[in-house]
Amino acid sequence: MILLRRYGTLLALALIVLVFTIASPNAFGSMSNLVNITQQMALLAIVAIGATLVMVLGEFDLSVSAVVSWAGIAAAALFAAGIAVPVVMIVVLVSAVAMGAISGFLVARYKVPSFIATLAFGTVIGGLTFWVSNGATMFSGIPAGFRDLGRGTLAGVPVPTLWLIGVAVVFWLLLDQTEFGRRLYAIGGNREAARLVGLPVRRDMVVAFALCAALAGLAGLLLTARLGSAHPTGGGGYLLQAYAAVFLGMTAFREGEPSIPGTLVGAAIIAVVSNGLTILGVPSFLQDLLTGAIILAAVLVRNFGRDGD
Amino acid sequence: MTSDSFLALGGLVKHFGATKALDRADLALRAGSVHALVGENGAGKSTLIKTLSGLYQPDAGAIRLDGTEVTIDGPRAAEALGFRFIHQELNLVPHFDAVGNAWIGRRHPRRGPFIDRRAMRAKVADVAARIAPDLPLDKPAARLTPGQRQMAEIVRALVDPARLVVMDEPTSSLSEGEAERLHAIVRQLSAEGCAVLFISHRLDEVLDLCDSYTVLRNGRTVGAGRVADTSRAGLVAMMSGTAGVSPSALRPPQPQHPEEAFAESRLEGRTVDVQQKLPGTDALRPSRRPSGPPQDVAVGALPGQSKGRAEKPVLATDLAFGPGDSRFAFSARPGEIVGLYGLVGSGRSSLLKTIWGATPGRGLIAINGQVPGHGPAGRIAAGCAYVPEDRRREGLANALSIESNLSLAHLPDFRAFSPLPMPSRSKIRNFARATGARLRLVAGGLDHSPATLSGGNQQKLLFGRWLGRPIRVLLVDEPTRGVDVGAKAEIHGEMRKIAADGAAILMATSDIEELLALSTRVLVLHAGRLVAELDGPSLTRAAVVAAAFGHAPDEQMPPSERSA
């Protein structure tokens, strides 16, 4: 029982993979499909890693999907104006960081509940995105060199997977091995106590929100690179799935704390279920139903285990 | 003593896994008595209370009410028997007023389909008139003082007739004056025939207020009787199981030159740490009673340090604090424990927070002769440390491990490789081990949550996290609130040790025994104003209380003038 509680989410992932492999050994279980799953989960996982930072603080950033869309549209618009790839990427990422910093500042300095601050500010970003794009999909002038950042393979590994590995390693180190990471956990644990022992609470919160938005911006760039086009609501699907991944991850390892490895497991579960059900030809409404049920089940199992504490 | 008791608990046993929380505990209460339940933390007081309130079912033993055995299978059953519980952490809805709070969970009176607010208020006003006529009934609980909140709880408990009111550490967060007020209410209850079971760590209060007592140790009743037949020492001996008495009789040495303390405190020149400018701030004027020609606070030097070897103050403040243009000016030398006393609302905690840099303030602070940097981080860099009042809200992060909590205040000290801001787990572990050993921390494991610790051990953690580096100034707000006798003595010992190692300690406490036992000198605040400084022969309980209530004959007179 303790094992189930402790590693239940990991076991669930293994079980799901096993079931799909048995159900569809050739299509699902093939090496190429498993590699493909890592590519499919890459963008979601990158957004979710950013959300993890903010969740460690005990806050939410509901503007992540708006930032994903913004980054895609902003990049497409700049490309249409003929601006070079590195400049576009830097400008877009800087704009995303600024957006996150504004959210973080509102939350840290003015104590606006992050839920409402980022919901409202995300709406502002969404409006901005529509304005720039006139509400239309943009696909002209996106250079092939940029598109290669989001597709194809390098040494046999899909490029998005490489991005994910890089981001995961950097942010795992940041959250788990640095003073900054420890401070984030402390601020999330007891903000007043953290302030009273002299931690730079406001600054760290702003940085965490900014990093979260930076990752959402990166995901938006990679999405546009992969699709070769940008849609003003292109990031819409990432918000709930990213938080679902973080919550699933919180049940995976440390006692209820968000962590990068946990979030990866959570994102993997979501990606595997979606991929497996698609291969089995399950209609998409059933996929949503099952994904939601899995998330509820994981959280419930953890809370059942906690009753005795 | 059982013959005339209306409630008798006999031979209660309660196991939690392998540990026996109650091991043949007995308790007998007479109607209208004020009965003290005392014992160290972990002695089984809480378990006993929870058994009485129906939260726990005893594994063995019986509860007899009016001679017949009763089962209390839940809080509703306890309520029906006329038992009321006032817990240490009050349970009021913050935005409800006393009337709204009193009716929570009860059947509200109705007029037609609507709630009859007038009837609600009338009923509560009735009770309040008897018990606490000065309780404002229309203020939301959030805006009441801690003492008033306690009264609101008591009023709520008495809306329906009660036979027994259990109060768990009711005075731990009250000032002396509010505690007196509560004592009067307890006596009133007793006069009305309602029994009061009173749990308190403050033994002088027990001796003063209660007429009978029960002592628990390791879940067992080890003594009971009339308070008139025992003494403080007797109670302590029963609680601890030995004749050993805590070393609070020992007083630290007096500072060598107490008369200089005020004279040297005047700092001129630089403002400190103005986090948020108050109106008209530019005028941090030179003190009204200058101790010499104005000098700049040069780094490393304090004005008036001309006494050669005489130890320099490590902490000196001259802050705009309190109503109007009143100031808080004082200084403290290494080895001193300066007590800070005042009623709740007198500004003790906000004064400490201002010195700590956590609340915006205006004025001058020098630590070790230097103006410290901005905010708590600047104070820490200057060698200052702070123990907050409310360990749960302001002190500990329960989601983190004990060792993480210990390391938080100075994470950069634990770097594996100093240019990289990456802490080494083994260094943190070693620090936590050493600190735990020094403080005699009782913990299941250093990777556990601090929530698993007793109050005393949590309090030790708050001190422990500063022990990694030299402490020059220690600001302590309520060092031992809600802490058992043993841990209290250990914490007092630790504070003396920190002082002896060369720190100046500024300690705010509402426990007057603690104040008198530890302090070499006492500052008294009244309504935000520093009204008295007491030391040597002038430092008596009566003088402290009189000053705290604003009866001091003089305002802000330096001790040298007063004692002359």
Coordinates of C-alpha atoms in Angstrom, one line a residue, chain B residues 42-519:
Chain B
G42 CA 3.2 15.0 25.6
A43 CA 1.9 14.2 29.1
G44 CA -1.5 13.3 27.7
K45 CA -3.4 16.5 28.3
S46 CA -4.6 16.9 24.8
T47 CA -5.5 13.3 24.5
L48 CA -7.5 13.5 27.7
I49 CA -9.4 16.6 26.4
K50 CA -10.1 14.9 23.1
T51 CA -11.5 11.9 24.9
L52 CA -13.8 14.2 26.8
S53 CA -14.8 16.0 23.6
G54 CA -15.6 12.7 21.8
L55 CA -12.9 12.9 19.3
Y56 CA -11.1 9.9 20.7
Q57 CA -12.7 6.8 22.2
P58 CA -10.7 5.4 25.2
D59 CA -9.4 1.8 24.9
A60 CA -10.2 1.3 28.6
G61 CA -11.7 3.1 31.5
A62 CA -14.9 4.9 32.2
I63 CA -16.4 8.4 32.1
R64 CA -19.0 8.9 34.7
L65 CA -21.4 11.9 34.7
D66 CA -23.5 12.3 37.7
G67 CA -22.6 8.8 38.7
T68 CA -23.7 7.1 35.5
E69 CA -21.4 5.9 32.9
V70 CA -21.6 7.7 29.6
T71 CA -20.1 7.2 26.2
I72 CA -19.1 10.3 24.3
D73 CA -19.1 9.2 20.7
G74 CA -18.5 12.6 19.0
P75 CA -18.4 16.3 19.5
R76 CA -22.2 16.5 19.2
A77 CA -22.6 14.1 22.2
A78 CA -20.1 16.2 24.2
E79 CA -22.0 19.3 23.4
A80 CA -25.3 17.7 24.4
L81 CA -23.8 16.8 27.8
G82 CA -23.0 20.4 28.4
F83 CA -19.3 20.2 27.7
R84 CA -17.7 23.2 25.9
F85 CA -14.2 23.4 24.5
I86 CA -12.1 26.5 23.9
H87 CA -9.1 25.5 22.0
Q88 CA -5.7 27.0 21.9
E89 CA -6.1 28.0 18.3
L90 CA -9.4 29.9 18.2
N91 CA -12.0 28.8 15.8
L92 CA -13.8 32.0 14.8
V93 CA -14.9 32.9 11.3
P94 CA -12.9 36.0 10.7
H95 CA -15.6 38.1 8.9
F96 CA -18.4 37.1 11.3
D97 CA -19.0 39.2 14.3
A98 CA -19.4 37.7 17.8
V99 CA -23.1 37.2 17.3
G100 CA -22.7 35.4 14.0
N101 CA -19.9 33.3 15.4
A102 CA -21.9 32.3 18.4
W103 CA -24.6 30.8 16.3
I104 CA -22.5 28.8 13.9
G105 CA -23.6 25.2 13.9
R106 CA -26.8 26.0 15.9
R107 CA -30.3 26.1 14.8
H108 CA -30.8 29.8 13.9
P109 CA -34.0 31.5 15.2
R110 CA -36.4 32.3 12.4
R111 CA -39.1 34.7 11.7
G112 CA -41.1 33.2 8.8
P113 CA -38.6 32.0 6.2
F114 CA -35.9 34.4 7.3
I115 CA -33.2 34.3 9.9
D116 CA -34.2 36.4 12.9
R117 CA -31.1 38.5 13.4
R118 CA -32.6 40.5 16.2
A119 CA -33.3 37.3 18.2
M120 CA -29.8 36.1 17.5
R121 CA -28.3 39.2 18.8
A122 CA -30.6 39.4 21.9
K123 CA -29.6 35.9 23.0
V124 CA -25.9 36.6 22.6
A125 CA -26.1 40.0 24.2
D126 CA -27.7 38.3 27.1
V127 CA -24.8 36.0 27.6
A128 CA -22.2 38.7 26.9
A129 CA -23.8 41.0 29.5
R130 CA -23.1 38.4 32.1
I131 CA -19.7 37.3 31.1
A132 CA -18.0 40.0 29.0
P133 CA -20.1 43.2 28.9
D134 CA -17.2 45.1 27.1
L135 CA -17.1 42.7 24.2
P136 CA -18.1 44.6 21.0
L137 CA -20.8 42.4 19.4
D138 CA -20.8 44.0 15.9
K139 CA -17.1 43.9 15.0
P140 CA -15.9 41.1 12.8
A141 CA -13.7 38.7 14.6
A142 CA -10.7 39.6 12.5
R143 CA -10.8 43.1 14.0
L144 CA -11.0 42.0 17.6
T145 CA -8.0 41.8 19.9
P146 CA -6.8 38.3 20.9
G147 CA -8.4 38.8 24.3
Q148 CA -11.7 39.8 22.8
R149 CA -11.6 36.8 20.4
Q150 CA -11.2 34.6 23.4
M151 CA -14.2 36.3 25.0
A152 CA -16.2 35.7 21.8
E153 CA -15.3 32.0 22.0
I154 CA -16.4 31.9 25.6
V155 CA -19.7 33.6 24.8
R156 CA -20.3 31.2 22.0
A157 CA -19.6 28.3 24.4
L158 CA -22.3 29.6 26.8
V159 CA -25.1 30.4 24.4
D160 CA -26.6 27.1 25.5
P161 CA -26.3 26.2 29.2
A162 CA -22.9 24.6 29.9
R163 CA -21.8 22.4 32.8
L164 CA -18.1 22.3 31.9
V165 CA -15.9 24.7 30.0
V166 CA -12.5 23.3 29.0
M167 CA -9.9 26.0 28.2
D168 CA -6.7 24.9 26.5
E169 CA -3.9 27.4 27.2
P170 CA -6.3 30.3 27.0
T171 CA -3.9 32.9 28.2
S172 CA -0.8 31.9 26.1
S173 CA -1.5 34.7 23.6
L174 CA -2.9 37.2 26.0
S175 CA -1.1 40.0 27.7
E176 CA -1.1 40.3 31.5
G177 CA -4.1 42.7 31.5
E178 CA -6.2 40.5 29.1
A179 CA -5.3 37.5 31.1
E180 CA -6.6 39.2 34.2
R181 CA -9.8 39.9 32.4
L182 CA -10.1 36.2 31.4
H183 CA -9.4 35.2 35.0
A184 CA -12.4 37.3 36.1
I185 CA -14.6 35.6 33.5
V186 CA -13.4 32.2 34.8
R187 CA -14.3 33.1 38.3
Q188 CA -17.7 34.3 37.1
L189 CA -18.3 31.0 35.4
S190 CA -17.4 29.2 38.5
A191 CA -19.7 31.3 40.6
E192 CA -22.5 30.4 38.3
G193 CA -21.9 26.7 39.0
C194 CA -20.1 25.9 35.8
A195 CA -16.9 23.9 36.2
V196 CA -13.8 25.1 34.4
L197 CA -11.0 22.7 33.4
F198 CA -8.1 25.0 32.9
I199 CA -4.9 23.9 31.0
S200 CA -2.0 26.2 31.4
H201 CA 1.8 26.1 31.4
R202 CA 1.8 29.3 33.6
L203 CA 2.0 27.9 37.0
D204 CA 1.6 31.2 38.8
E205 CA -1.7 31.5 37.0
V206 CA -2.7 28.0 38.1
L207 CA -1.8 28.8 41.7
D208 CA -3.7 32.0 41.6
L209 CA -6.8 31.1 39.8
C210 CA -7.6 27.4 40.3
D211 CA -8.9 25.7 43.4
S212 CA -8.0 22.1 42.5
Y213 CA -5.5 20.4 40.1
T214 CA -4.6 17.2 38.4
V215 CA -1.1 16.5 37.2
L216 CA -0.5 14.2 34.3
R217 CA 2.8 12.6 33.5
N218 CA 3.3 10.1 30.6
G219 CA -0.4 9.6 30.3
R220 CA -0.9 8.8 34.0
T221 CA -2.4 10.9 36.8
V222 CA 0.4 11.4 39.2
G223 CA -1.1 13.9 41.5
A224 CA -4.4 15.6 42.3
G225 CA -5.7 17.7 45.1
R226 CA -6.4 21.2 46.3
V227 CA -4.2 24.0 45.0
A228 CA -4.1 25.4 48.5
D229 CA -2.2 22.3 49.6
T230 CA 0.5 22.5 47.1
S231 CA 3.1 25.0 45.7
R232 CA 4.8 25.8 42.5
A233 CA 7.8 23.6 43.4
G234 CA 5.4 20.8 44.3
L235 CA 3.7 21.0 40.9
V236 CA 6.9 21.1 39.0
A237 CA 8.3 18.1 40.9
M238 CA 5.1 16.2 40.1
M239 CA 5.2 17.1 36.4
S240 CA 8.8 16.3 35.9
G241 CA 8.8 13.3 38.1
T242 CA 11.9 14.5 40.0
A243 CA 12.6 17.1 42.6
G244 CA 14.7 18.9 40.0
V245 CA 13.7 22.4 39.3
S246 CA 14.4 24.3 36.2
P247 CA 17.6 26.5 36.4
S248 CA 15.6 29.7 36.0
A249 CA 16.9 30.9 39.4
L250 CA 20.2 31.5 37.7
R251 CA 20.6 35.1 36.5
P252 CA 23.2 36.2 34.0
P253 CA 25.7 38.8 35.1
Q254 CA 24.8 42.4 35.0
P255 CA 26.3 44.5 32.2
Q256 CA 29.3 46.3 33.4
H257 CA 28.2 49.9 32.8
P258 CA 24.4 50.0 32.8
E259 CA 24.3 53.7 33.3
E260 CA 25.8 54.2 29.9
A261 CA 23.2 52.3 28.1
F262 CA 21.0 55.2 27.2
A263 CA 23.7 57.8 26.8
E264 CA 25.4 55.8 24.1
S265 CA 22.3 55.1 22.2
R266 CA 22.0 58.3 20.3
L267 CA 23.0 58.0 16.8
E268 CA 23.0 60.9 14.5
G269 CA 23.4 61.1 10.8
R270 CA 22.3 58.3 8.4
T271 CA 18.9 57.1 8.1
V272 CA 18.5 53.4 8.0
D273 CA 16.5 51.2 5.7
V274 CA 13.6 53.3 4.8
Q275 CA 11.6 50.7 3.0
Q276 CA 8.6 52.8 2.5
K277 CA 8.8 56.5 3.1
L278 CA 6.4 57.8 5.6
P279 CA 5.2 61.3 5.3
G280 CA 7.7 63.9 6.4
T281 CA 10.5 61.4 6.6
D282 CA 13.4 63.6 5.7
A283 CA 13.6 64.8 9.3
L284 CA 15.3 62.1 11.2
R285 CA 16.2 64.9 13.5
P286 CA 19.0 64.8 16.0
S287 CA 17.7 63.6 19.3
R288 CA 16.2 66.0 21.6
R289 CA 18.7 65.2 24.3
P290 CA 21.9 65.0 22.4
S291 CA 24.7 63.3 24.2
G292 CA 27.3 65.4 22.5
P293 CA 27.9 67.2 19.3
P294 CA 26.3 65.5 16.4
Q295 CA 28.6 63.0 14.7
D296 CA 28.3 61.0 11.6
V297 CA 27.9 57.3 12.2
A298 CA 31.1 56.3 10.6
V299 CA 31.3 52.7 9.6
G300 CA 32.7 50.8 12.5
A301 CA 32.2 53.5 15.1
L302 CA 29.4 54.6 17.4
P303 CA 29.2 57.9 19.0
G304 CA 30.3 58.0 22.6
Q305 CA 32.6 55.1 22.4
S306 CA 35.2 56.7 24.5
K307 CA 35.2 54.3 27.4
G308 CA 38.2 52.4 26.2
R309 CA 37.8 48.7 26.9
A310 CA 34.2 49.2 28.0
E311 CA 32.2 47.0 25.6
K312 CA 30.6 48.8 22.8
P313 CA 26.9 48.4 22.3
V314 CA 26.3 45.8 19.5
L315 CA 22.8 47.1 19.0
A316 CA 21.7 50.7 19.1
T317 CA 18.5 52.1 17.8
D318 CA 16.9 55.5 17.6
L319 CA 13.6 54.9 15.8
A320 CA 10.6 57.0 15.2
F321 CA 8.1 54.6 16.8
G322 CA 4.8 54.9 18.5
P323 CA 2.3 57.7 18.5
G324 CA 3.1 61.2 17.6
D325 CA 6.8 62.0 17.5
S326 CA 7.8 59.5 20.2
R327 CA 11.0 57.5 19.7
F328 CA 12.4 54.2 20.6
A329 CA 16.0 54.7 21.6
F330 CA 18.1 52.2 23.4
S331 CA 21.3 50.2 23.1
A332 CA 22.4 46.8 24.2
R333 CA 25.8 45.4 24.9
P334 CA 27.2 41.9 24.3
G335 CA 26.0 39.5 26.9
E336 CA 22.9 41.4 27.8
I337 CA 19.4 40.0 27.6
V338 CA 17.0 43.0 27.4
G339 CA 13.4 42.2 28.1
L340 CA 10.7 44.0 26.2
Y341 CA 7.4 44.0 27.9
G342 CA 4.0 45.5 27.2
L343 CA 0.4 44.6 26.9
V344 CA -0.9 43.1 23.7
G345 CA -1.2 46.0 21.3
S346 CA 1.6 47.9 22.9
G347 CA 3.8 47.4 19.8
R348 CA 6.3 44.8 21.0
S349 CA 6.1 42.7 17.9
S350 CA 6.0 45.5 15.4
L351 CA 9.0 47.1 17.1
L352 CA 11.0 43.9 16.7
K353 CA 9.9 43.6 13.1
T354 CA 11.0 47.2 12.5
I355 CA 14.4 46.6 14.0
W356 CA 14.6 43.4 11.9
G357 CA 13.8 45.3 8.8
A358 CA 10.6 43.4 8.0
T359 CA 8.3 46.3 8.6
P360 CA 9.0 49.7 7.1
G361 CA 10.4 52.1 9.7
R362 CA 12.1 55.3 10.1
G363 CA 15.2 56.1 12.2
L364 CA 18.6 54.8 12.9
I365 CA 19.8 51.3 13.7
A366 CA 23.4 50.2 14.2
I367 CA 24.5 46.7 14.6
N368 CA 28.0 46.2 15.8
G369 CA 28.6 49.8 15.1
Q370 CA 27.5 49.7 11.5
V371 CA 24.3 50.6 9.8
P372 CA 23.0 47.3 8.4
G373 CA 21.8 46.7 4.9
H374 CA 18.3 46.8 3.7
G375 CA 15.6 44.4 5.1
P376 CA 16.1 41.1 6.9
A377 CA 18.8 40.0 4.5
G378 CA 20.9 43.1 5.5
R379 CA 20.3 42.4 9.2
I380 CA 21.5 38.8 8.7
A381 CA 24.6 40.0 6.9
A382 CA 25.3 42.2 9.9
G383 CA 25.1 39.3 12.3
C384 CA 21.5 39.8 13.5
A385 CA 19.0 37.0 14.0
Y386 CA 15.3 36.9 14.6
V387 CA 12.9 34.4 16.2
P388 CA 9.3 35.3 15.2
E389 CA 6.3 35.2 17.5
D390 CA 4.1 32.8 15.6
R391 CA 6.1 29.7 14.7
R392 CA 3.5 28.2 12.5
R393 CA 2.6 31.3 10.5
E394 CA 5.9 33.2 10.5
G395 CA 8.5 30.6 11.3
L396 CA 8.4 27.2 9.7
A397 CA 7.6 25.8 6.3
N398 CA 6.0 22.5 7.0
A399 CA 6.2 21.3 3.4
L400 CA 10.0 21.3 3.8
S401 CA 12.1 19.0 5.9
I402 CA 13.6 20.0 9.3
E403 CA 17.0 20.3 7.8
S404 CA 15.8 22.5 5.0
N405 CA 14.1 24.8 7.5
L406 CA 17.3 24.9 9.5
S407 CA 19.4 25.9 6.5
L408 CA 17.1 28.5 4.9
A409 CA 18.4 31.5 6.6
H410 CA 21.9 31.2 5.3
L411 CA 21.9 28.9 2.3
P412 CA 25.1 30.3 0.8
D413 CA 27.0 28.9 3.8
F414 CA 26.3 25.4 2.5
R415 CA 27.7 25.6 -1.0
A416 CA 29.7 22.7 -2.1
F417 CA 31.9 24.9 -4.3
S418 CA 31.6 28.5 -3.2
P419 CA 31.3 30.3 -6.6
L420 CA 28.3 28.2 -7.5
P421 CA 25.0 28.8 -5.7
M422 CA 24.4 25.1 -5.3
P423 CA 24.0 23.8 -1.8
S424 CA 25.6 20.6 -0.7
R425 CA 23.1 18.2 0.9
S426 CA 25.8 16.7 3.1
K427 CA 26.8 20.1 4.5
I428 CA 23.2 20.9 5.3
R429 CA 22.8 17.4 6.9
N430 CA 25.9 17.9 9.1
F431 CA 24.8 21.3 10.2
A432 CA 21.3 20.0 11.0
R433 CA 22.9 17.1 13.0
A434 CA 25.2 19.4 15.0
T435 CA 22.4 21.9 15.7
G436 CA 20.0 19.2 16.7
A437 CA 22.5 17.8 19.1
R438 CA 23.3 21.2 20.6
L439 CA 19.6 22.0 21.1
R440 CA 18.7 18.4 22.2
L441 CA 16.1 18.3 19.4
V442 CA 13.8 15.4 19.6
A443 CA 12.8 14.5 16.1
G444 CA 11.9 11.3 14.2
G445 CA 14.3 12.2 11.5
L446 CA 15.9 15.3 10.0
D447 CA 14.1 14.7 6.7
H448 CA 10.7 14.8 8.4
S449 CA 8.4 17.8 8.4
P450 CA 8.6 20.2 11.3
A451 CA 4.9 19.6 11.7
T452 CA 5.8 16.2 13.3
L453 CA 7.6 18.0 16.1
S454 CA 6.2 19.1 19.5
G455 CA 5.8 22.8 20.0
G456 CA 9.0 23.0 22.1
N457 CA 11.1 21.3 19.4
Q458 CA 9.6 23.5 16.7
Q459 CA 10.6 26.5 18.8
K460 CA 14.1 25.1 19.1
L461 CA 14.3 24.9 15.3
L462 CA 13.7 28.7 15.1
F463 CA 16.7 29.3 17.3
G464 CA 18.7 26.5 15.6
R465 CA 18.6 28.0 12.2
W466 CA 20.8 30.9 13.3
L467 CA 23.4 28.8 15.1
G468 CA 25.5 28.3 12.1
R469 CA 27.2 31.7 12.2
P470 CA 28.1 34.1 14.9
I471 CA 25.1 36.0 16.4
R472 CA 25.8 39.5 17.4
V473 CA 22.2 40.6 18.0
L474 CA 19.3 38.2 18.6
L475 CA 15.7 39.5 18.4
V476 CA 13.3 37.1 20.0
D477 CA 9.5 37.5 20.0
E478 CA 7.9 35.1 22.6
P479 CA 10.7 32.6 23.0
T480 CA 8.6 29.9 24.7
R481 CA 4.9 30.4 24.0
G482 CA 3.0 27.1 24.4
V483 CA 6.1 25.2 25.2
D484 CA 6.4 22.7 28.0
V485 CA 8.5 23.2 31.1
G486 CA 11.4 21.1 30.1
A487 CA 11.8 22.6 26.6
K488 CA 11.3 26.0 28.1
A489 CA 14.3 25.5 30.5
E490 CA 16.4 24.3 27.6
I491 CA 15.5 27.3 25.4
H492 CA 16.3 29.6 28.3
G493 CA 19.6 27.9 28.7
E494 CA 20.3 28.3 25.0
M495 CA 19.5 32.0 25.1
R496 CA 21.8 32.5 28.0
K497 CA 24.5 30.7 26.1
I498 CA 24.0 32.8 23.0
A499 CA 24.3 35.9 25.2
A500 CA 27.3 34.6 26.9
D501 CA 28.9 34.0 23.5
G502 CA 28.8 37.7 22.9
A503 CA 25.4 38.5 21.6
A504 CA 22.9 41.1 22.8
I505 CA 19.4 39.7 23.0
L506 CA 16.2 41.8 22.8
M507 CA 13.4 39.6 24.0
A508 CA 9.7 40.4 23.8
T509 CA 7.6 38.2 26.0
S510 CA 4.2 38.3 27.6
D511 CA 5.2 35.8 30.2
I512 CA 6.3 37.9 33.1
E513 CA 8.0 35.1 34.9
E514 CA 10.1 34.5 31.8
L515 CA 10.8 38.2 31.6
L516 CA 12.0 38.4 35.2
A517 CA 14.0 35.2 35.0
L518 CA 16.0 36.0 31.9
S519 CA 16.3 39.8 31.6

